[in-house]
Amino acid sequence: MVLLSLSLLSAGLAFANAASLTQVTDFGYNPTNAEMYIYVPDKLPANPAVILGVHYCGGTGPEFYNDTRWASIADTKAFIVVYPNTPNLKDHCWDVASKQTLTHDGGGDSQSIANMVKYTIAKYNADKSKVFMTGRSSGSMMTNVMAATYPDLFVAGSAYAGVSAGCAAGPEVDYWNADCAQGKIIKTGAEWAAIARDMYPGYTGAYPRMQFWHGTVDGILNYQNLHEEVKQWTSVWGVADVQPVTSTDSPEAGYTRMNYGDKVESVSADNINHDIPVHEEESLKWFGI
């Protein structure tokens, strides 16, 4: 009976100490009233890595937590995952259109998200050279926006089925830009790079290394947007003229990977629609984790 009691007590303590998704309500200035959720593994190194995971339209931070393997992988690789939740109750999309969100410290969703990450870095003494971001659909669009508005905060990003930073810019009352979604906004690399740089005037440091995933038959955010993302970030990095290294059937059959000087990478998924699967392990390779 004693052994059984000790066993049950041990199991109870283990359960009580098990990591879980937790909401944080006091992470600092939050101009749009976005919500913050965080997953912190039970065991962390002294200076852990941080990954920002941004949800899609119609979703929430907790749903992105449940729909992806970031948290379960965090248990083994010991990094923290931050899951922001949009304040937009109409369609649960992120604001990637307004002047506020497309400006560094402009008072938009991007600033609320940045402050969540800054809070996490400070509280857990995170390694600032290991702060990354990823997202899907609207979250991927926001990943691009964060790369342009807060390039000093992130080292790399992995964006699934998104659009270029600034592509969806438009009236603040309507966050959906049909021309952008349909792949009709086509610019030169130099034009896209200027748009990205204008989101943080005066910034002269490095930008995040960017990886992009897109299905060739995406009916929500047209495949053309992948090419525009590549043009934008290869121009920002100054590698637009680099001949990409192309790998077919990578990371699996039907996928084509193109690497531009190790600064920008695109992965096309043949005959895959908007619901392109998240390849967490491949994103982690890009991050260097």
PDB file of C-alpha atoms in Angstrom:
ATOM      1  CA  MET A   1       0.000   0.000   0.000  1.00  0.00           C
ATOM      2  CA  VAL A   2       2.862   2.349   0.839  1.00  0.00           C
ATOM      3  CA  LEU A   3       4.548   1.685  -2.502  1.00  0.00           C
ATOM      4  CA  LEU A   4       1.254   2.166  -4.316  1.00  0.00           C
ATOM      5  CA  SER A   5       0.623   5.430  -2.493  1.00  0.00           C
ATOM      6  CA  LEU A   6       4.092   6.704  -3.322  1.00  0.00           C
ATOM      7  CA  SER A   7       3.612   5.703  -6.950  1.00  0.00           C
ATOM      8  CA  LEU A   8       0.308   7.538  -7.148  1.00  0.00           C
ATOM      9  CA  LEU A   9       1.819  10.567  -5.441  1.00  0.00           C
ATOM     10  CA  SER A  10       4.709  10.578  -7.903  1.00  0.00           C
ATOM     11  CA  ALA A  11       2.346  10.307 -10.853  1.00  0.00           C
ATOM     12  CA  GLY A  12       0.225  13.111  -9.460  1.00  0.00           C
ATOM     13  CA  LEU A  13       3.204  15.398  -9.047  1.00  0.00           C
ATOM     14  CA  ALA A  14       4.396  14.614 -12.564  1.00  0.00           C
ATOM     15  CA  PHE A  15       0.954  15.479 -13.916  1.00  0.00           C
ATOM     16  CA  ALA A  16       0.834  18.661 -11.868  1.00  0.00           C
ATOM     17  CA  ASN A  17       4.191  19.755 -13.214  1.00  0.00           C
ATOM     18  CA  ALA A  18       3.452  18.812 -16.823  1.00  0.00           C
ATOM     19  CA  ALA A  19       3.793  21.707 -19.251  1.00  0.00           C
ATOM     20  CA  SER A  20       0.601  23.076 -20.767  1.00  0.00           C
ATOM     21  CA  LEU A  21      -0.589  25.969 -22.880  1.00  0.00           C
ATOM     22  CA  THR A  22      -0.979  29.034 -20.661  1.00  0.00           C
ATOM     23  CA  GLN A  23      -2.463  32.443 -21.290  1.00  0.00           C
ATOM     24  CA  VAL A  24      -0.414  35.519 -20.378  1.00  0.00           C
ATOM     25  CA  THR A  25      -2.376  38.713 -19.815  1.00  0.00           C
ATOM     26  CA  ASP A  26       0.309  41.131 -18.635  1.00  0.00           C
ATOM     27  CA  PHE A  27       2.961  41.012 -21.338  1.00  0.00           C
ATOM     28  CA  GLY A  28       3.167  44.777 -21.813  1.00  0.00           C
ATOM     29  CA  TYR A  29       1.755  47.359 -24.205  1.00  0.00           C
ATOM     30  CA  ASN A  30      -1.007  45.723 -26.242  1.00  0.00           C
ATOM     31  CA  PRO A  31      -2.526  48.317 -28.592  1.00  0.00           C
ATOM     32  CA  THR A  32      -4.980  45.944 -30.307  1.00  0.00           C
ATOM     33  CA  ASN A  33      -5.889  43.753 -27.314  1.00  0.00           C
ATOM     34  CA  ALA A  34      -4.474  40.628 -28.912  1.00  0.00           C
ATOM     35  CA  GLU A  35      -4.197  37.595 -26.642  1.00  0.00           C
ATOM     36  CA  MET A  36      -1.007  35.772 -25.762  1.00  0.00           C
ATOM     37  CA  TYR A  37      -0.648  32.057 -25.126  1.00  0.00           C
ATOM     38  CA  ILE A  38       2.650  30.377 -24.353  1.00  0.00           C
ATOM     39  CA  TYR A  39       4.005  26.859 -24.130  1.00  0.00           C
ATOM     40  CA  VAL A  40       7.031  26.432 -21.886  1.00  0.00           C
ATOM     41  CA  PRO A  41       8.478  22.906 -21.578  1.00  0.00           C
ATOM     42  CA  ASP A  42       9.220  21.624 -18.085  1.00  0.00           C
ATOM     43  CA  LYS A  43      12.940  21.494 -18.831  1.00  0.00           C
ATOM     44  CA  LEU A  44      14.654  24.443 -20.458  1.00  0.00           C
ATOM     45  CA  PRO A  45      18.298  25.364 -21.033  1.00  0.00           C
ATOM     46  CA  ALA A  46      19.622  28.526 -19.436  1.00  0.00           C
ATOM     47  CA  ASN A  47      19.042  30.524 -22.633  1.00  0.00           C
ATOM     48  CA  PRO A  48      16.273  28.859 -24.638  1.00  0.00           C
ATOM     49  CA  ALA A  49      15.181  29.486 -28.194  1.00  0.00           C
ATOM     50  CA  VAL A  50      11.768  31.041 -28.864  1.00  0.00           C
ATOM     51  CA  ILE A  51       9.410  30.303 -31.752  1.00  0.00           C
ATOM     52  CA  LEU A  52       6.427  32.493 -32.574  1.00  0.00           C
ATOM     53  CA  GLY A  53       3.568  30.429 -34.051  1.00  0.00           C
ATOM     54  CA  VAL A  54       0.873  32.527 -35.752  1.00  0.00           C
ATOM     55  CA  HIS A  55      -2.545  31.076 -36.561  1.00  0.00           C
ATOM     56  CA  TYR A  56      -4.587  31.164 -39.763  1.00  0.00           C
ATOM     57  CA  CYS A  57      -7.871  32.958 -40.535  1.00  0.00           C
ATOM     58  CA  GLY A  58     -10.767  31.429 -38.663  1.00  0.00           C
ATOM     59  CA  GLY A  59      -8.419  29.960 -36.094  1.00  0.00           C
ATOM     60  CA  THR A  60      -7.045  30.846 -32.685  1.00  0.00           C
ATOM     61  CA  GLY A  61      -3.754  30.578 -30.852  1.00  0.00           C
ATOM     62  CA  PRO A  62      -4.922  27.483 -28.946  1.00  0.00           C
ATOM     63  CA  GLU A  63      -6.126  25.876 -32.189  1.00  0.00           C
ATOM     64  CA  PHE A  64      -2.752  26.441 -33.829  1.00  0.00           C
ATOM     65  CA  TYR A  65      -1.228  24.839 -30.738  1.00  0.00           C
ATOM     66  CA  ASN A  66      -3.451  21.791 -31.233  1.00  0.00           C
ATOM     67  CA  ASP A  67      -3.137  21.653 -35.033  1.00  0.00           C
ATOM     68  CA  THR A  68       0.662  21.631 -35.202  1.00  0.00           C
ATOM     69  CA  ARG A  69       3.471  19.695 -33.531  1.00  0.00           C
ATOM     70  CA  TRP A  70       5.461  22.709 -32.346  1.00  0.00           C
ATOM     71  CA  ALA A  71       4.685  22.151 -28.676  1.00  0.00           C
ATOM     72  CA  SER A  72       5.374  18.407 -28.702  1.00  0.00           C
ATOM     73  CA  ILE A  73       8.697  18.992 -30.439  1.00  0.00           C
ATOM     74  CA  ALA A  74       9.447  21.739 -27.913  1.00  0.00           C
ATOM     75  CA  ASP A  75       9.339  19.089 -25.190  1.00  0.00           C
ATOM     76  CA  THR A  76      12.260  17.239 -26.774  1.00  0.00           C
ATOM     77  CA  LYS A  77      14.223  20.168 -28.232  1.00  0.00           C
ATOM     78  CA  ALA A  78      13.559  22.492 -25.273  1.00  0.00           C
ATOM     79  CA  PHE A  79      12.365  25.712 -26.874  1.00  0.00           C
ATOM     80  CA  ILE A  80       9.464  28.023 -26.006  1.00  0.00           C
ATOM     81  CA  VAL A  81       6.489  28.572 -28.318  1.00  0.00           C
ATOM     82  CA  VAL A  82       4.427  31.767 -28.276  1.00  0.00           C
ATOM     83  CA  TYR A  83       0.930  31.551 -29.778  1.00  0.00           C
ATOM     84  CA  PRO A  84      -0.726  34.950 -30.327  1.00  0.00           C
ATOM     85  CA  ASN A  85      -4.497  35.127 -30.748  1.00  0.00           C
ATOM     86  CA  THR A  86      -6.071  37.771 -32.987  1.00  0.00           C
ATOM     87  CA  PRO A  87      -8.437  40.378 -31.508  1.00  0.00           C
ATOM     88  CA  ASN A  88     -10.432  40.308 -34.769  1.00  0.00           C
ATOM     89  CA  LEU A  89     -13.612  38.433 -33.847  1.00  0.00           C
ATOM     90  CA  LYS A  90     -15.231  38.856 -37.281  1.00  0.00           C
ATOM     91  CA  ASP A  91     -13.151  36.318 -39.193  1.00  0.00           C
ATOM     92  CA  HIS A  92     -10.209  35.684 -36.851  1.00  0.00           C
ATOM     93  CA  CYS A  93      -7.733  36.983 -39.434  1.00  0.00           C
ATOM     94  CA  TRP A  94      -4.712  39.073 -38.560  1.00  0.00           C
ATOM     95  CA  ASP A  95      -4.465  42.700 -39.596  1.00  0.00           C
ATOM     96  CA  VAL A  96      -1.780  42.714 -42.277  1.00  0.00           C
ATOM     97  CA  ALA A  97      -3.286  45.682 -44.115  1.00  0.00           C
ATOM     98  CA  SER A  98      -3.445  48.809 -41.954  1.00  0.00           C
ATOM     99  CA  LYS A  99      -0.769  51.469 -41.716  1.00  0.00           C
ATOM    100  CA  GLN A 100      -0.546  50.779 -37.985  1.00  0.00           C
ATOM    101  CA  THR A 101       0.395  47.116 -38.349  1.00  0.00           C
ATOM    102  CA  LEU A 102       2.678  47.810 -41.311  1.00  0.00           C
ATOM    103  CA  THR A 103       4.765  50.244 -39.252  1.00  0.00           C
ATOM    104  CA  HIS A 104       7.362  49.501 -36.592  1.00  0.00           C
ATOM    105  CA  ASP A 105       5.796  50.433 -33.250  1.00  0.00           C
ATOM    106  CA  GLY A 106       2.793  51.740 -35.166  1.00  0.00           C
ATOM    107  CA  GLY A 107       0.149  50.567 -32.722  1.00  0.00           C
ATOM    108  CA  GLY A 108      -1.133  47.605 -34.745  1.00  0.00           C
ATOM    109  CA  ASP A 109      -1.299  43.833 -34.351  1.00  0.00           C
ATOM    110  CA  SER A 110       2.379  43.542 -35.242  1.00  0.00           C
ATOM    111  CA  GLN A 111       3.356  45.638 -32.216  1.00  0.00           C
ATOM    112  CA  SER A 112       1.180  43.587 -29.869  1.00  0.00           C
ATOM    113  CA  ILE A 113       2.818  40.400 -31.167  1.00  0.00           C
ATOM    114  CA  ALA A 114       6.318  41.880 -30.930  1.00  0.00           C
ATOM    115  CA  ASN A 115       5.709  42.753 -27.289  1.00  0.00           C
ATOM    116  CA  MET A 116       4.668  39.169 -26.572  1.00  0.00           C
ATOM    117  CA  VAL A 117       8.002  37.995 -27.940  1.00  0.00           C
ATOM    118  CA  LYS A 118       9.958  40.664 -26.062  1.00  0.00           C
ATOM    119  CA  TYR A 119       8.216  39.674 -22.834  1.00  0.00           C
ATOM    120  CA  THR A 120       9.156  36.036 -23.411  1.00  0.00           C
ATOM    121  CA  ILE A 121      12.784  36.855 -24.135  1.00  0.00           C
ATOM    122  CA  ALA A 122      13.067  38.903 -20.949  1.00  0.00           C
ATOM    123  CA  LYS A 123      11.189  36.537 -18.641  1.00  0.00           C
ATOM    124  CA  TYR A 124      13.000  33.377 -19.710  1.00  0.00           C
ATOM    125  CA  ASN A 125      16.373  34.944 -20.533  1.00  0.00           C
ATOM    126  CA  ALA A 126      16.031  33.616 -24.081  1.00  0.00           C
ATOM    127  CA  ASP A 127      18.879  33.566 -26.561  1.00  0.00           C
ATOM    128  CA  LYS A 128      18.211  36.562 -28.839  1.00  0.00           C
ATOM    129  CA  SER A 129      20.102  34.835 -31.632  1.00  0.00           C
ATOM    130  CA  LYS A 130      17.539  32.027 -31.547  1.00  0.00           C
ATOM    131  CA  VAL A 131      14.210  33.802 -31.946  1.00  0.00           C
ATOM    132  CA  PHE A 132      12.160  32.524 -34.876  1.00  0.00           C
ATOM    133  CA  MET A 133       8.663  32.761 -36.342  1.00  0.00           C
ATOM    134  CA  THR A 134       6.287  30.681 -38.388  1.00  0.00           C
ATOM    135  CA  GLY A 135       2.680  30.868 -39.488  1.00  0.00           C
ATOM    136  CA  ARG A 136       0.086  29.511 -41.843  1.00  0.00           C
ATOM    137  CA  SER A 137      -2.183  31.486 -44.219  1.00  0.00           C
ATOM    138  CA  SER A 138      -3.049  34.710 -42.338  1.00  0.00           C
ATOM    139  CA  GLY A 139      -0.329  33.715 -39.875  1.00  0.00           C
ATOM    140  CA  SER A 140       2.092  33.371 -42.765  1.00  0.00           C
ATOM    141  CA  MET A 141       1.103  36.809 -44.008  1.00  0.00           C
ATOM    142  CA  MET A 142       1.822  38.124 -40.519  1.00  0.00           C
ATOM    143  CA  THR A 143       5.162  36.294 -40.494  1.00  0.00           C
ATOM    144  CA  ASN A 144       6.154  38.366 -43.520  1.00  0.00           C
ATOM    145  CA  VAL A 145       4.899  41.536 -41.825  1.00  0.00           C
ATOM    146  CA  MET A 146       6.851  40.779 -38.646  1.00  0.00           C
ATOM    147  CA  ALA A 147      10.003  40.227 -40.711  1.00  0.00           C
ATOM    148  CA  ALA A 148       9.637  43.731 -42.118  1.00  0.00           C
ATOM    149  CA  THR A 149       8.383  45.607 -39.042  1.00  0.00           C
ATOM    150  CA  TYR A 150      10.565  43.893 -36.420  1.00  0.00           C
ATOM    151  CA  PRO A 151      13.611  42.540 -38.284  1.00  0.00           C
ATOM    152  CA  ASP A 152      15.765  43.157 -35.218  1.00  0.00           C
ATOM    153  CA  LEU A 153      13.667  40.734 -33.177  1.00  0.00           C
ATOM    154  CA  PHE A 154      13.783  37.617 -35.371  1.00  0.00           C
ATOM    155  CA  VAL A 155      16.578  35.599 -36.915  1.00  0.00           C
ATOM    156  CA  ALA A 156      14.536  33.516 -39.361  1.00  0.00           C
ATOM    157  CA  GLY A 157      10.998  32.790 -40.468  1.00  0.00           C
ATOM    158  CA  SER A 158       9.147  29.900 -42.089  1.00  0.00           C
ATOM    159  CA  ALA A 159       5.906  30.982 -43.781  1.00  0.00           C
ATOM    160  CA  TYR A 160       3.261  28.573 -45.096  1.00  0.00           C
ATOM    161  CA  ALA A 161       0.893  29.810 -47.827  1.00  0.00           C
ATOM    162  CA  GLY A 162       1.267  33.542 -47.351  1.00  0.00           C
ATOM    163  CA  VAL A 163       1.958  36.764 -49.253  1.00  0.00           C
ATOM    164  CA  SER A 164       4.648  39.428 -49.341  1.00  0.00           C
ATOM    165  CA  ALA A 165       4.908  42.026 -46.613  1.00  0.00           C
ATOM    166  CA  GLY A 166       2.697  44.905 -47.698  1.00  0.00           C
ATOM    167  CA  CYS A 167       0.877  42.981 -50.413  1.00  0.00           C
ATOM    168  CA  ALA A 168      -2.462  43.218 -48.578  1.00  0.00           C
ATOM    169  CA  ALA A 169      -2.090  46.890 -47.650  1.00  0.00           C
ATOM    170  CA  GLY A 170      -5.364  48.722 -48.003  1.00  0.00           C
ATOM    171  CA  PRO A 171      -8.298  50.363 -46.218  1.00  0.00           C
ATOM    172  CA  GLU A 172      -8.138  49.779 -42.491  1.00  0.00           C
ATOM    173  CA  VAL A 173     -11.808  48.761 -42.343  1.00  0.00           C
ATOM    174  CA  ASP A 174     -11.264  45.828 -44.698  1.00  0.00           C
ATOM    175  CA  TYR A 175      -8.304  43.577 -44.004  1.00  0.00           C
ATOM    176  CA  TRP A 176      -8.862  41.355 -47.067  1.00  0.00           C
ATOM    177  CA  ASN A 177      -7.232  42.472 -50.301  1.00  0.00           C
ATOM    178  CA  ALA A 178      -8.688  40.413 -53.144  1.00  0.00           C
ATOM    179  CA  ASP A 179      -6.088  41.527 -55.697  1.00  0.00           C
ATOM    180  CA  CYS A 180      -3.314  40.435 -53.367  1.00  0.00           C
ATOM    181  CA  ALA A 181      -4.992  37.125 -52.585  1.00  0.00           C
ATOM    182  CA  GLN A 182      -5.488  36.395 -56.279  1.00  0.00           C
ATOM    183  CA  GLY A 183      -1.853  37.064 -57.091  1.00  0.00           C
ATOM    184  CA  LYS A 184      -2.599  40.193 -59.106  1.00  0.00           C
ATOM    185  CA  ILE A 185      -0.203  42.488 -57.234  1.00  0.00           C
ATOM    186  CA  ILE A 186       3.070  41.984 -59.042  1.00  0.00           C
ATOM    187  CA  LYS A 187       6.102  44.167 -58.418  1.00  0.00           C
ATOM    188  CA  THR A 188       9.822  44.127 -59.025  1.00  0.00           C
ATOM    189  CA  GLY A 189      12.105  42.861 -56.318  1.00  0.00           C
ATOM    190  CA  ALA A 190      13.384  46.383 -55.743  1.00  0.00           C
ATOM    191  CA  GLU A 191       9.835  47.680 -55.293  1.00  0.00           C
ATOM    192  CA  TRP A 192       8.986  44.917 -52.802  1.00  0.00           C
ATOM    193  CA  ALA A 193      12.225  45.497 -50.899  1.00  0.00           C
ATOM    194  CA  ALA A 194      11.472  49.213 -50.610  1.00  0.00           C
ATOM    195  CA  ILE A 195       8.016  48.411 -49.217  1.00  0.00           C
ATOM    196  CA  ALA A 196       9.549  46.134 -46.589  1.00  0.00           C
ATOM    197  CA  ARG A 197      12.232  48.637 -45.589  1.00  0.00           C
ATOM    198  CA  ASP A 198       9.712  51.472 -45.334  1.00  0.00           C
ATOM    199  CA  MET A 199       7.981  49.592 -42.517  1.00  0.00           C
ATOM    200  CA  TYR A 200      10.961  50.295 -40.246  1.00  0.00           C
ATOM    201  CA  PRO A 201      12.505  53.574 -41.438  1.00  0.00           C
ATOM    202  CA  GLY A 202      16.114  54.057 -40.477  1.00  0.00           C
ATOM    203  CA  TYR A 203      16.784  50.394 -39.724  1.00  0.00           C
ATOM    204  CA  THR A 204      20.148  49.299 -41.116  1.00  0.00           C
ATOM    205  CA  GLY A 205      20.632  45.863 -39.561  1.00  0.00           C
ATOM    206  CA  ALA A 206      20.095  42.383 -40.928  1.00  0.00           C
ATOM    207  CA  TYR A 207      16.672  40.967 -41.783  1.00  0.00           C
ATOM    208  CA  PRO A 208      15.447  37.474 -40.937  1.00  0.00           C
ATOM    209  CA  ARG A 209      16.349  34.618 -43.249  1.00  0.00           C
ATOM    210  CA  MET A 210      13.071  33.572 -44.863  1.00  0.00           C
ATOM    211  CA  GLN A 211      11.667  30.215 -45.946  1.00  0.00           C
ATOM    212  CA  PHE A 212       8.407  30.005 -47.921  1.00  0.00           C
ATOM    213  CA  TRP A 213       6.029  27.096 -48.551  1.00  0.00           C
ATOM    214  CA  HIS A 214       3.198  27.218 -51.084  1.00  0.00           C
ATOM    215  CA  GLY A 215       0.929  24.811 -52.947  1.00  0.00           C
ATOM    216  CA  THR A 216       0.818  25.230 -56.715  1.00  0.00           C
ATOM    217  CA  VAL A 217      -2.994  25.026 -56.837  1.00  0.00           C
ATOM    218  CA  ASP A 218      -3.721  27.251 -53.839  1.00  0.00           C
ATOM    219  CA  GLY A 219      -7.194  28.682 -54.422  1.00  0.00           C
ATOM    220  CA  ILE A 220      -7.171  31.086 -51.460  1.00  0.00           C
ATOM    221  CA  LEU A 221      -3.795  32.777 -51.798  1.00  0.00           C
ATOM    222  CA  ASN A 222      -2.648  32.293 -55.376  1.00  0.00           C
ATOM    223  CA  TYR A 223       0.659  30.555 -56.064  1.00  0.00           C
ATOM    224  CA  GLN A 224       1.966  33.736 -57.695  1.00  0.00           C
ATOM    225  CA  ASN A 225       2.364  35.111 -54.194  1.00  0.00           C
ATOM    226  CA  LEU A 226       5.230  32.703 -53.571  1.00  0.00           C
ATOM    227  CA  HIS A 227       7.175  34.295 -56.428  1.00  0.00           C
ATOM    228  CA  GLU A 228       6.450  37.758 -55.050  1.00  0.00           C
ATOM    229  CA  GLU A 229       7.682  36.724 -51.584  1.00  0.00           C
ATOM    230  CA  VAL A 230      10.882  35.381 -53.095  1.00  0.00           C
ATOM    231  CA  LYS A 231      11.409  38.571 -55.086  1.00  0.00           C
ATOM    232  CA  GLN A 232      10.886  40.690 -51.992  1.00  0.00           C
ATOM    233  CA  TRP A 233      13.237  38.909 -49.646  1.00  0.00           C
ATOM    234  CA  THR A 234      15.984  38.005 -52.101  1.00  0.00           C
ATOM    235  CA  SER A 235      16.081  41.717 -52.948  1.00  0.00           C
ATOM    236  CA  VAL A 236      16.144  42.707 -49.274  1.00  0.00           C
ATOM    237  CA  TRP A 237      19.054  40.329 -48.781  1.00  0.00           C
ATOM    238  CA  GLY A 238      20.799  41.351 -52.004  1.00  0.00           C
ATOM    239  CA  VAL A 239      20.751  37.829 -53.441  1.00  0.00           C
ATOM    240  CA  ALA A 240      18.171  38.361 -56.186  1.00  0.00           C
ATOM    241  CA  ASP A 241      20.810  37.638 -58.831  1.00  0.00           C
ATOM    242  CA  VAL A 242      22.019  34.450 -57.165  1.00  0.00           C
ATOM    243  CA  GLN A 243      21.322  31.315 -59.183  1.00  0.00           C
ATOM    244  CA  PRO A 244      19.193  29.202 -56.853  1.00  0.00           C
ATOM    245  CA  VAL A 245      20.140  25.663 -55.952  1.00  0.00           C
ATOM    246  CA  THR A 246      17.142  23.533 -56.944  1.00  0.00           C
ATOM    247  CA  SER A 247      16.246  20.161 -55.420  1.00  0.00           C
ATOM    248  CA  THR A 248      13.332  18.096 -56.667  1.00  0.00           C
ATOM    249  CA  ASP A 249      11.302  15.739 -54.470  1.00  0.00           C
ATOM    250  CA  SER A 250      12.578  17.620 -51.451  1.00  0.00           C
ATOM    251  CA  PRO A 251      11.598  17.222 -48.665  1.00  0.00           C
ATOM    252  CA  GLU A 252       9.223  14.665 -50.209  1.00  0.00           C
ATOM    253  CA  ALA A 253       7.818  13.584 -53.568  1.00  0.00           C
ATOM    254  CA  GLY A 254       6.133  16.403 -55.462  1.00  0.00           C
ATOM    255  CA  TYR A 255       7.962  19.180 -53.602  1.00  0.00           C
ATOM    256  CA  THR A 256      10.586  21.417 -55.208  1.00  0.00           C
ATOM    257  CA  ARG A 257      13.036  23.341 -53.043  1.00  0.00           C
ATOM    258  CA  MET A 258      14.932  26.399 -54.255  1.00  0.00           C
ATOM    259  CA  ASN A 259      17.672  27.885 -52.091  1.00  0.00           C
ATOM    260  CA  TYR A 260      18.979  31.398 -52.688  1.00  0.00           C
ATOM    261  CA  GLY A 261      22.341  31.791 -51.046  1.00  0.00           C
ATOM    262  CA  ASP A 262      21.149  30.328 -47.732  1.00  0.00           C
ATOM    263  CA  LYS A 263      19.212  33.533 -47.027  1.00  0.00           C
ATOM    264  CA  VAL A 264      15.929  32.723 -48.752  1.00  0.00           C
ATOM    265  CA  GLU A 265      14.365  29.380 -49.548  1.00  0.00           C
ATOM    266  CA  SER A 266      11.124  28.473 -51.323  1.00  0.00           C
ATOM    267  CA  VAL A 267       9.356  25.125 -51.328  1.00  0.00           C
ATOM    268  CA  SER A 268       6.650  24.506 -53.946  1.00  0.00           C
ATOM    269  CA  ALA A 269       4.184  21.669 -53.391  1.00  0.00           C
ATOM    270  CA  ASP A 270       2.828  20.294 -56.665  1.00  0.00           C
ATOM    271  CA  ASN A 271      -0.975  19.947 -56.802  1.00  0.00           C
ATOM    272  CA  ILE A 272      -1.352  20.983 -53.158  1.00  0.00           C
ATOM    273  CA  ASN A 273      -4.010  23.533 -52.261  1.00  0.00           C
ATOM    274  CA  HIS A 274      -4.099  26.152 -49.512  1.00  0.00           C
ATOM    275  CA  ASP A 275      -3.952  23.525 -46.772  1.00  0.00           C
ATOM    276  CA  ILE A 276      -0.290  22.784 -47.332  1.00  0.00           C
ATOM    277  CA  PRO A 277       0.965  20.529 -44.522  1.00  0.00           C
ATOM    278  CA  VAL A 278       3.242  22.113 -41.952  1.00  0.00           C
ATOM    279  CA  HIS A 279       6.676  20.478 -42.008  1.00  0.00           C
ATOM    280  CA  GLU A 280       7.872  21.391 -38.542  1.00  0.00           C
ATOM    281  CA  GLU A 281      11.125  19.451 -38.737  1.00  0.00           C
ATOM    282  CA  GLU A 282      12.060  21.117 -42.034  1.00  0.00           C
ATOM    283  CA  SER A 283      11.280  24.531 -40.595  1.00  0.00           C
ATOM    284  CA  LEU A 284      13.467  23.713 -37.605  1.00  0.00           C
ATOM    285  CA  LYS A 285      16.329  22.805 -39.945  1.00  0.00           C
ATOM    286  CA  TRP A 286      15.949  26.227 -41.529  1.00  0.00           C
ATOM    287  CA  PHE A 287      16.015  27.808 -38.092  1.00  0.00           C
ATOM    288  CA  GLY A 288      19.084  25.805 -37.141  1.00  0.00           C
ATOM    289  CA  ILE A 289      17.448  24.003 -34.236  1.00  0.00           C
TER     290      ILE A 289
END
